[in-house]
mmCIF file of C-alpha atoms in Angstrom:
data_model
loop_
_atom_site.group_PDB
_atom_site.id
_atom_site.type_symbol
_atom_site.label_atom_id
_atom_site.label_comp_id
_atom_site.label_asym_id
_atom_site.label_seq_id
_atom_site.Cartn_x
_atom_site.Cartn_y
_atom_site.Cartn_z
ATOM 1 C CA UNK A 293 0.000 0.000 0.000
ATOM 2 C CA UNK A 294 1.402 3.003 -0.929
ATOM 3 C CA UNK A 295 1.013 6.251 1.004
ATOM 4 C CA UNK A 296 1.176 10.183 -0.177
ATOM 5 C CA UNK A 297 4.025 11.831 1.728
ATOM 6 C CA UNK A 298 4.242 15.591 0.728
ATOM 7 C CA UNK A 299 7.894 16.600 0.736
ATOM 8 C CA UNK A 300 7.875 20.183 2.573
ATOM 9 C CA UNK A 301 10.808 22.472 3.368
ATOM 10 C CA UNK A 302 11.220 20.848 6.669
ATOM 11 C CA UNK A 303 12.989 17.747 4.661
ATOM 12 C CA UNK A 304 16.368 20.264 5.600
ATOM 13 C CA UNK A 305 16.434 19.020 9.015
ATOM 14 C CA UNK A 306 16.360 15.822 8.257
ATOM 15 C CA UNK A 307 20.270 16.439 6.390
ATOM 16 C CA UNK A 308 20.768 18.488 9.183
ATOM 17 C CA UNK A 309 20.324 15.464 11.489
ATOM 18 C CA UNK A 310 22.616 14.197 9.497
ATOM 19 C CA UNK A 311 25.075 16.408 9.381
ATOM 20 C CA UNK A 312 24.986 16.921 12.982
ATOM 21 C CA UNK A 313 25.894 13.417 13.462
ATOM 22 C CA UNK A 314 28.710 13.808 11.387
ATOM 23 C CA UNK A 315 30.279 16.543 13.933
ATOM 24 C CA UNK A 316 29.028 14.541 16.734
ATOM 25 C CA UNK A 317 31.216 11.545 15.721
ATOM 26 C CA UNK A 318 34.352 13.882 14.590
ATOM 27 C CA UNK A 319 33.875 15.436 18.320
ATOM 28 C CA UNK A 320 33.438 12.160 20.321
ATOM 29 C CA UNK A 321 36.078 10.332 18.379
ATOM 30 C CA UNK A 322 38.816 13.570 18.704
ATOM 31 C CA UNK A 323 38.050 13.875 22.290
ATOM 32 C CA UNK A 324 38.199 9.408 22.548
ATOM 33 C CA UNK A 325 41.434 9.524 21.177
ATOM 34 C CA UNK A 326 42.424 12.536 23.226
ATOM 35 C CA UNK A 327 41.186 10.284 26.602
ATOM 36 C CA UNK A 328 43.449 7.352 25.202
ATOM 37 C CA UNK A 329 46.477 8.812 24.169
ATOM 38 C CA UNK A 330 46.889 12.570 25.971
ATOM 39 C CA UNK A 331 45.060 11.742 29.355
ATOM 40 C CA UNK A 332 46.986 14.482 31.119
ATOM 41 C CA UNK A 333 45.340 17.593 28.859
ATOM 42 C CA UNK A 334 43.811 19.981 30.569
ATOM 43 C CA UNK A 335 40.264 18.908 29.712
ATOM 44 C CA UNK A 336 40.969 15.596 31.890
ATOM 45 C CA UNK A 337 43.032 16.804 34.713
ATOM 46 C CA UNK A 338 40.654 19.523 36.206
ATOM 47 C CA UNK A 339 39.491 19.462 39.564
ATOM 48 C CA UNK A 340 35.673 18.720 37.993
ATOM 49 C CA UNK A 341 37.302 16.057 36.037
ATOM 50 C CA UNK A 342 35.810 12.451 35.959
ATOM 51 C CA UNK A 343 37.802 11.429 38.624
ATOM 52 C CA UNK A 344 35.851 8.499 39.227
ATOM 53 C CA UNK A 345 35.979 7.008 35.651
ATOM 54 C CA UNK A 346 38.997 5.108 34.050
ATOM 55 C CA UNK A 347 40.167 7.563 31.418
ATOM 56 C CA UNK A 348 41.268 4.941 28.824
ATOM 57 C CA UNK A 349 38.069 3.222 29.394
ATOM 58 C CA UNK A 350 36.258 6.398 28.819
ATOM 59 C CA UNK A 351 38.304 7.109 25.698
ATOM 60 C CA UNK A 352 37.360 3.819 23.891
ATOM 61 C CA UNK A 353 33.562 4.681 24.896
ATOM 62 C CA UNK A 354 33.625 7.820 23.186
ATOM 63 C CA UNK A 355 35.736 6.340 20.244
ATOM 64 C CA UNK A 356 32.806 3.439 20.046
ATOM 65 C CA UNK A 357 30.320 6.339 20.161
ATOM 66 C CA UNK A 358 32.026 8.239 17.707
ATOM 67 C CA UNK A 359 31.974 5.388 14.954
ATOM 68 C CA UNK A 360 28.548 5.094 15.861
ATOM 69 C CA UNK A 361 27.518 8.314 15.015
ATOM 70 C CA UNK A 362 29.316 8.186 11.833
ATOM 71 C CA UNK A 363 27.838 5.225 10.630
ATOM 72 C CA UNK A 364 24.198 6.511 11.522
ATOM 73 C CA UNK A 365 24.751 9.830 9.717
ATOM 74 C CA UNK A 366 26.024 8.045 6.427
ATOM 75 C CA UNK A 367 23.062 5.417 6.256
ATOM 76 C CA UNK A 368 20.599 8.403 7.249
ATOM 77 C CA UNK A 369 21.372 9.964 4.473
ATOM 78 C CA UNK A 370 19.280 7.006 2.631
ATOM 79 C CA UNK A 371 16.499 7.923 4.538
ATOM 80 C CA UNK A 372 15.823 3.747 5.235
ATOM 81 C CA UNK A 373 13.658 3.251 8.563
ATOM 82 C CA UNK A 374 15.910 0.683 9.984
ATOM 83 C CA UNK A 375 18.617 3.717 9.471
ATOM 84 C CA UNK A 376 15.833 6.379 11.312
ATOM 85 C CA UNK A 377 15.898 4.026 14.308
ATOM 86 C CA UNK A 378 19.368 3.369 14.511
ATOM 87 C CA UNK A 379 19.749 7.318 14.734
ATOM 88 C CA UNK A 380 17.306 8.066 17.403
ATOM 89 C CA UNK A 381 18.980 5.198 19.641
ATOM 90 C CA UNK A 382 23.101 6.382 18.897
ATOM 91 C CA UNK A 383 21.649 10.016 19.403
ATOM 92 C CA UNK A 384 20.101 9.072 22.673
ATOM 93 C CA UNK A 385 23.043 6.754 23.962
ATOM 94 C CA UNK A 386 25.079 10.109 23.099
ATOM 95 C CA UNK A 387 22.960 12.496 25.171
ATOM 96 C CA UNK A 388 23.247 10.270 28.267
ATOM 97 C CA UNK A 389 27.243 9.633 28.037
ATOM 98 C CA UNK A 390 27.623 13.682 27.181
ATOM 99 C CA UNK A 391 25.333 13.674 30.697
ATOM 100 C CA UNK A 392 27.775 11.728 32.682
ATOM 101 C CA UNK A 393 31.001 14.364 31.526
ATOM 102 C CA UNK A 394 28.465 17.159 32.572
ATOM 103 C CA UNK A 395 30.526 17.922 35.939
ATOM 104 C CA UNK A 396 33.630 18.350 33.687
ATOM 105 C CA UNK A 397 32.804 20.460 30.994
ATOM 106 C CA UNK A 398 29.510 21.340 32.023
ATOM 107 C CA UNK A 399 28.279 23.962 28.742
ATOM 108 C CA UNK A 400 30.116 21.790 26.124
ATOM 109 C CA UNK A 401 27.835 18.590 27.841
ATOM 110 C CA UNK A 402 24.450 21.176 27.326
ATOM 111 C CA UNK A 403 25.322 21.713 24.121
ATOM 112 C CA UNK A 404 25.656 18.591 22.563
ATOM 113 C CA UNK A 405 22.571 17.044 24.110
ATOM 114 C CA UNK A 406 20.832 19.676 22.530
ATOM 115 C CA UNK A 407 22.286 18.826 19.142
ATOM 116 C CA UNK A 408 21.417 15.370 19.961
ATOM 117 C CA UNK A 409 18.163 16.558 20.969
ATOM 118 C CA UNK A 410 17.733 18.522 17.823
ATOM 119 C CA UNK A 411 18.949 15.128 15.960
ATOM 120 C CA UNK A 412 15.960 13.203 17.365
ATOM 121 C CA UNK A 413 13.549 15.310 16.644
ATOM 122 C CA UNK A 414 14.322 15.818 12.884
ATOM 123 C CA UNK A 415 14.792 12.651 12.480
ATOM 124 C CA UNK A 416 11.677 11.332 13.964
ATOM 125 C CA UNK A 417 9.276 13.886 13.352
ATOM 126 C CA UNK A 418 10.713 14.726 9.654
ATOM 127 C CA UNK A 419 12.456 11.717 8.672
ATOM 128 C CA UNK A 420 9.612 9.821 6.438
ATOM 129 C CA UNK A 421 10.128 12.674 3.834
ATOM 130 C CA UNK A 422 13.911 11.996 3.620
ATOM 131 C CA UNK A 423 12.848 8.404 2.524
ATOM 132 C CA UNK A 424 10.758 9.618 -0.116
ATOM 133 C CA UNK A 425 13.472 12.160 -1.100
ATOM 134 C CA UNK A 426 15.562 8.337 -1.527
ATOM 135 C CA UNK A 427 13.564 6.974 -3.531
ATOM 136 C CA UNK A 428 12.243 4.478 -1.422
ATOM 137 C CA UNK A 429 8.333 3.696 -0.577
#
C-alpha cells in the first residue's frame, strides 16, 4: 500500500540530522582519542574532572560512540527506517554519556545534548520525507 508523503521544506532538518551526526562523531572520536592517548590535557586533569571514571576506558567509549555516530549519519542519508531508528537510539546513547562528563565540561555537555536533541527530533518527526526524497516507498 502506498502512502502520499508531501515533501515540505522541513525535509532540511532531516540532512541536518545528518550532518549533525557527522560533527558529533568527529567530536566524540577527537576527544576518545584525546582520553586514550593525551590523558593528562587539561580537559581531563581539572578538579571537575571524571575522577571516578577510568580515562582509557572512557576514551574507547567515546571512540565506540564516535563510529557510531558516523555510521548513523552516512546510512541516514538514505532515509531507510531501519537507518531512522538506529539514529534516534546512537543520538540518545550520546545524550546520556555527554550527561555523565556534565561535571567536567559542564556547557560543552548542554550543548551537545541539545544537538542530539535537535537530531531526534528531525529525524523522527521529519524523517519519512527523507525516505521519499531516496527513492524508497
Amino acid at each position: 500500500m502506498m502512502t502520499d508523503v508531501r515533501v515540505t521544506g522541513w525535509t532540511g532538518w532531516a540532512w541536518f540530522a545528518s550532518i549533525l551526526l557527522f560533527i558529533g562523531a568527529a567530536i566524540d572520536l577527537f576527544y576518545g582519542f584525546m582520553a586514550i592517548f593525551a590523558p593528562d590535557t587539561a580537559y581531563f586533569v581539572s578538579p571537575k574532572a571524571l575522577v571516578s571514571f577510568n580515562l582509557q576506558a572512557w576514551g574507547w567509549w567515546s571512540v565506540i560512540i564516535g563510529v557510531l555516530l558516523l555510521l548513523a549519519g552516512i546510512f541516514l542519508v538514505r532515509g531507510a527506517l531501519w537507518a531512522r531508528i538506529f539514529a534516534v537510539i546512537i543520538a540518545a546513547l550520546n545524550a546520556v554519556t555527554q550527561l555523565m562528563s556534565l561535571p567536567a565540561q559542564p556547557w560543552w555537555s548542554i550543548v551537545m545534548v541539545t544537538v542530539d536533541l535537535l537530531v531526534i527530533y528531525a529525524v523522527t518527526v521529519h524523517g519519512r520525507e527523507l525516505k521519499v526524497l531516496a527513492g524508497e516507498d
